[in-house]
Amino acid sequence: MDQQIDIGIKLDDQPYEVTSFARRHGLTIPIADAVLFAKGPSPSRAACDTAALAFLCAVARYAGKQGRR
């Protein structure tokens, strides 16, 4: 019996679990925890995904500047 019960909760509305968020974005657990913490107590997954992308872009930019020295 494979029935699904729709109780009105979408996956996008659920907060991320730290390890799955870290794995999804290739982050360490402490970094993922910091990004999720920075987004507040109940951020959307889209906001967290955007924050992770911004963090990764900032790290890449910093690494590029360090390589030119």
Tab-separated table of N, CA and C in Angstrom, residues 9-63:
chain	number	residue	atom	x	y	z
A	9	ILE	N	2.463	20.440	4.084
A	9	ILE	CA	3.822	20.887	4.386
A	9	ILE	C	4.703	20.549	3.200
A	10	LYS	N	5.254	21.567	2.585
A	10	LYS	CA	6.139	21.368	1.446
A	10	LYS	C	7.567	21.230	1.934
A	11	LEU	N	8.368	20.454	1.208
A	11	LEU	CA	9.764	20.265	1.574
A	11	LEU	C	10.502	21.601	1.612
A	12	ASP	N	10.163	22.508	0.706
A	12	ASP	CA	10.822	23.822	0.669
A	12	ASP	C	10.553	24.650	1.930
A	13	ASP	N	9.475	24.322	2.637
A	13	ASP	CA	9.134	25.057	3.852
A	13	ASP	C	9.850	24.514	5.083
A	14	GLN	N	10.463	23.341	4.974
A	14	GLN	CA	11.141	22.710	6.096
A	14	GLN	C	12.578	23.213	6.200
A	15	PRO	N	13.062	23.419	7.408
A	15	PRO	CA	14.462	23.850	7.547
A	15	PRO	C	15.409	22.726	7.145
A	16	TYR	N	16.598	23.117	6.733
A	16	TYR	CA	17.622	22.151	6.374
A	16	TYR	C	18.176	21.470	7.622
A	17	GLU	N	18.563	20.231	7.476
A	17	GLU	CA	19.354	19.523	8.473
A	17	GLU	C	20.801	19.827	8.106
A	18	VAL	N	21.633	20.120	9.073
A	18	VAL	CA	22.981	20.633	8.818
A	18	VAL	C	23.798	19.712	7.912
A	19	THR	N	23.789	18.414	8.180
A	19	THR	CA	24.632	17.520	7.377
A	19	THR	C	24.158	17.422	5.932
A	20	SER	N	22.853	17.427	5.708
A	20	SER	CA	22.372	17.369	4.320
A	20	SER	C	22.667	18.676	3.586
A	21	PHE	N	22.572	19.796	4.291
A	21	PHE	CA	22.906	21.098	3.705
A	21	PHE	C	24.390	21.145	3.344
A	22	ALA	N	25.233	20.672	4.260
A	22	ALA	CA	26.681	20.657	4.019
A	22	ALA	C	27.008	19.784	2.815
A	23	ARG	N	26.417	18.609	2.759
A	23	ARG	CA	26.671	17.688	1.649
A	23	ARG	C	26.199	18.288	0.324
A	24	ARG	N	25.034	18.911	0.335
A	24	ARG	CA	24.463	19.487	-0.892
A	24	ARG	C	25.372	20.554	-1.498
A	25	HIS	N	26.016	21.352	-0.627
A	25	HIS	CA	26.813	22.481	-1.112
A	25	HIS	C	28.324	22.268	-0.999
A	26	GLY	N	28.737	21.093	-0.547
A	26	GLY	CA	30.161	20.803	-0.440
A	26	GLY	C	30.853	21.595	0.665
A	27	LEU	N	30.141	21.820	1.740
A	27	LEU	CA	30.678	22.587	2.865
A	27	LEU	C	31.036	21.659	4.019
A	28	THR	N	31.904	22.133	4.888
A	28	THR	CA	32.149	21.393	6.115
A	28	THR	C	30.953	21.610	7.047
A	29	ILE	N	30.818	20.740	8.035
A	29	ILE	CA	29.700	20.875	8.985
A	29	ILE	C	29.759	22.214	9.729
A	30	PRO	N	30.921	22.645	10.252
A	30	PRO	CA	30.948	23.947	10.948
A	30	PRO	C	30.571	25.125	10.040
A	31	ILE	N	31.019	25.092	8.784
A	31	ILE	CA	30.674	26.182	7.857
A	31	ILE	C	29.183	26.140	7.539
A	32	ALA	N	28.655	24.958	7.278
A	32	ALA	CA	27.220	24.831	6.987
A	32	ALA	C	26.399	25.316	8.169
A	33	ASP	N	26.811	24.963	9.370
A	33	ASP	CA	26.104	25.393	10.572
A	33	ASP	C	26.133	26.915	10.693
A	34	ALA	N	27.272	27.515	10.389
A	34	ALA	CA	27.391	28.976	10.457
A	34	ALA	C	26.499	29.663	9.430
A	35	VAL	N	26.443	29.131	8.216
A	35	VAL	CA	25.590	29.722	7.170
A	35	VAL	C	24.123	29.613	7.577
A	36	LEU	N	23.711	28.449	8.060
A	36	LEU	CA	22.320	28.280	8.492
A	36	LEU	C	22.000	29.174	9.680
A	37	PHE	N	22.920	29.284	10.625
A	37	PHE	CA	22.720	30.135	11.797
A	37	PHE	C	22.578	31.598	11.384
A	38	ALA	N	23.379	32.014	10.417
A	38	ALA	CA	23.355	33.410	9.971
A	38	ALA	C	22.032	33.784	9.310
A	39	LYS	N	21.335	32.800	8.765
A	39	LYS	CA	20.066	33.084	8.091
A	39	LYS	C	18.897	33.192	9.059
A	40	GLY	N	19.115	32.983	10.346
A	40	GLY	CA	18.058	33.173	11.334
A	40	GLY	C	17.393	31.877	11.755
A	41	PRO	N	16.377	31.993	12.607
A	41	PRO	CA	15.786	30.810	13.224
A	41	PRO	C	14.974	29.904	12.283
A	42	SER	N	14.393	30.439	11.255
A	42	SER	CA	13.543	29.615	10.392
A	42	SER	C	13.592	30.092	8.939
A	43	PRO	N	14.765	30.069	8.325
A	43	PRO	CA	14.874	30.561	6.946
A	43	PRO	C	14.352	29.531	5.938
A	44	SER	N	13.964	30.014	4.794
A	44	SER	CA	13.540	29.101	3.734
A	44	SER	C	14.762	28.400	3.160
A	45	ARG	N	14.529	27.270	2.524
A	45	ARG	CA	15.622	26.552	1.878
A	45	ARG	C	16.225	27.394	0.759
A	46	ALA	N	15.391	28.140	0.059
A	46	ALA	CA	15.894	28.982	-1.034
A	46	ALA	C	16.851	30.041	-0.488
A	47	ALA	N	16.514	30.637	0.648
A	47	ALA	CA	17.395	31.644	1.255
A	47	ALA	C	18.716	31.013	1.692
A	48	CYS	N	18.655	29.812	2.232
A	48	CYS	CA	19.877	29.120	2.664
A	48	CYS	C	20.726	28.730	1.465
A	49	ASP	N	20.093	28.257	0.398
A	49	ASP	CA	20.834	27.898	-0.812
A	49	ASP	C	21.533	29.124	-1.393
A	50	THR	N	20.851	30.259	-1.385
A	50	THR	CA	21.432	31.504	-1.890
A	50	THR	C	22.604	31.936	-1.020
A	51	ALA	N	22.458	31.792	0.287
A	51	ALA	CA	23.546	32.158	1.202
A	51	ALA	C	24.766	31.265	0.991
A	52	ALA	N	24.545	29.981	0.755
A	52	ALA	CA	25.657	29.063	0.504
A	52	ALA	C	26.378	29.438	-0.784
A	53	LEU	N	25.625	29.773	-1.810
A	53	LEU	CA	26.221	30.178	-3.082
A	53	LEU	C	27.040	31.460	-2.905
A	54	ALA	N	26.504	32.409	-2.160
A	54	ALA	CA	27.230	33.655	-1.911
A	54	ALA	C	28.518	33.377	-1.142
A	55	PHE	N	28.458	32.497	-0.165
A	55	PHE	CA	29.651	32.143	0.602
A	55	PHE	C	30.699	31.509	-0.300
A	56	LEU	N	30.288	30.546	-1.123
A	56	LEU	CA	31.228	29.872	-2.015
A	56	LEU	C	31.838	30.840	-3.027
A	57	CYS	N	31.060	31.779	-3.525
A	57	CYS	CA	31.586	32.795	-4.452
A	57	CYS	C	32.603	33.697	-3.754
A	58	ALA	N	32.312	34.077	-2.501
A	58	ALA	CA	33.240	34.919	-1.747
A	58	ALA	C	34.551	34.183	-1.481
A	59	VAL	N	34.465	32.903	-1.147
A	59	VAL	CA	35.676	32.114	-0.909
A	59	VAL	C	36.500	31.995	-2.189
A	60	ALA	N	35.824	31.751	-3.313
A	60	ALA	CA	36.529	31.633	-4.594
A	60	ALA	C	37.202	32.951	-4.964
A	61	ARG	N	36.510	34.043	-4.724
A	61	ARG	CA	37.090	35.352	-5.042
A	61	ARG	C	38.305	35.637	-4.161
A	62	TYR	N	38.197	35.335	-2.884
A	62	TYR	CA	39.313	35.522	-1.964
A	62	TYR	C	40.503	34.653	-2.370
A	63	ALA	N	40.236	33.414	-2.733
A	63	ALA	CA	41.299	32.501	-3.148
A	63	ALA	C	41.983	33.026	-4.406
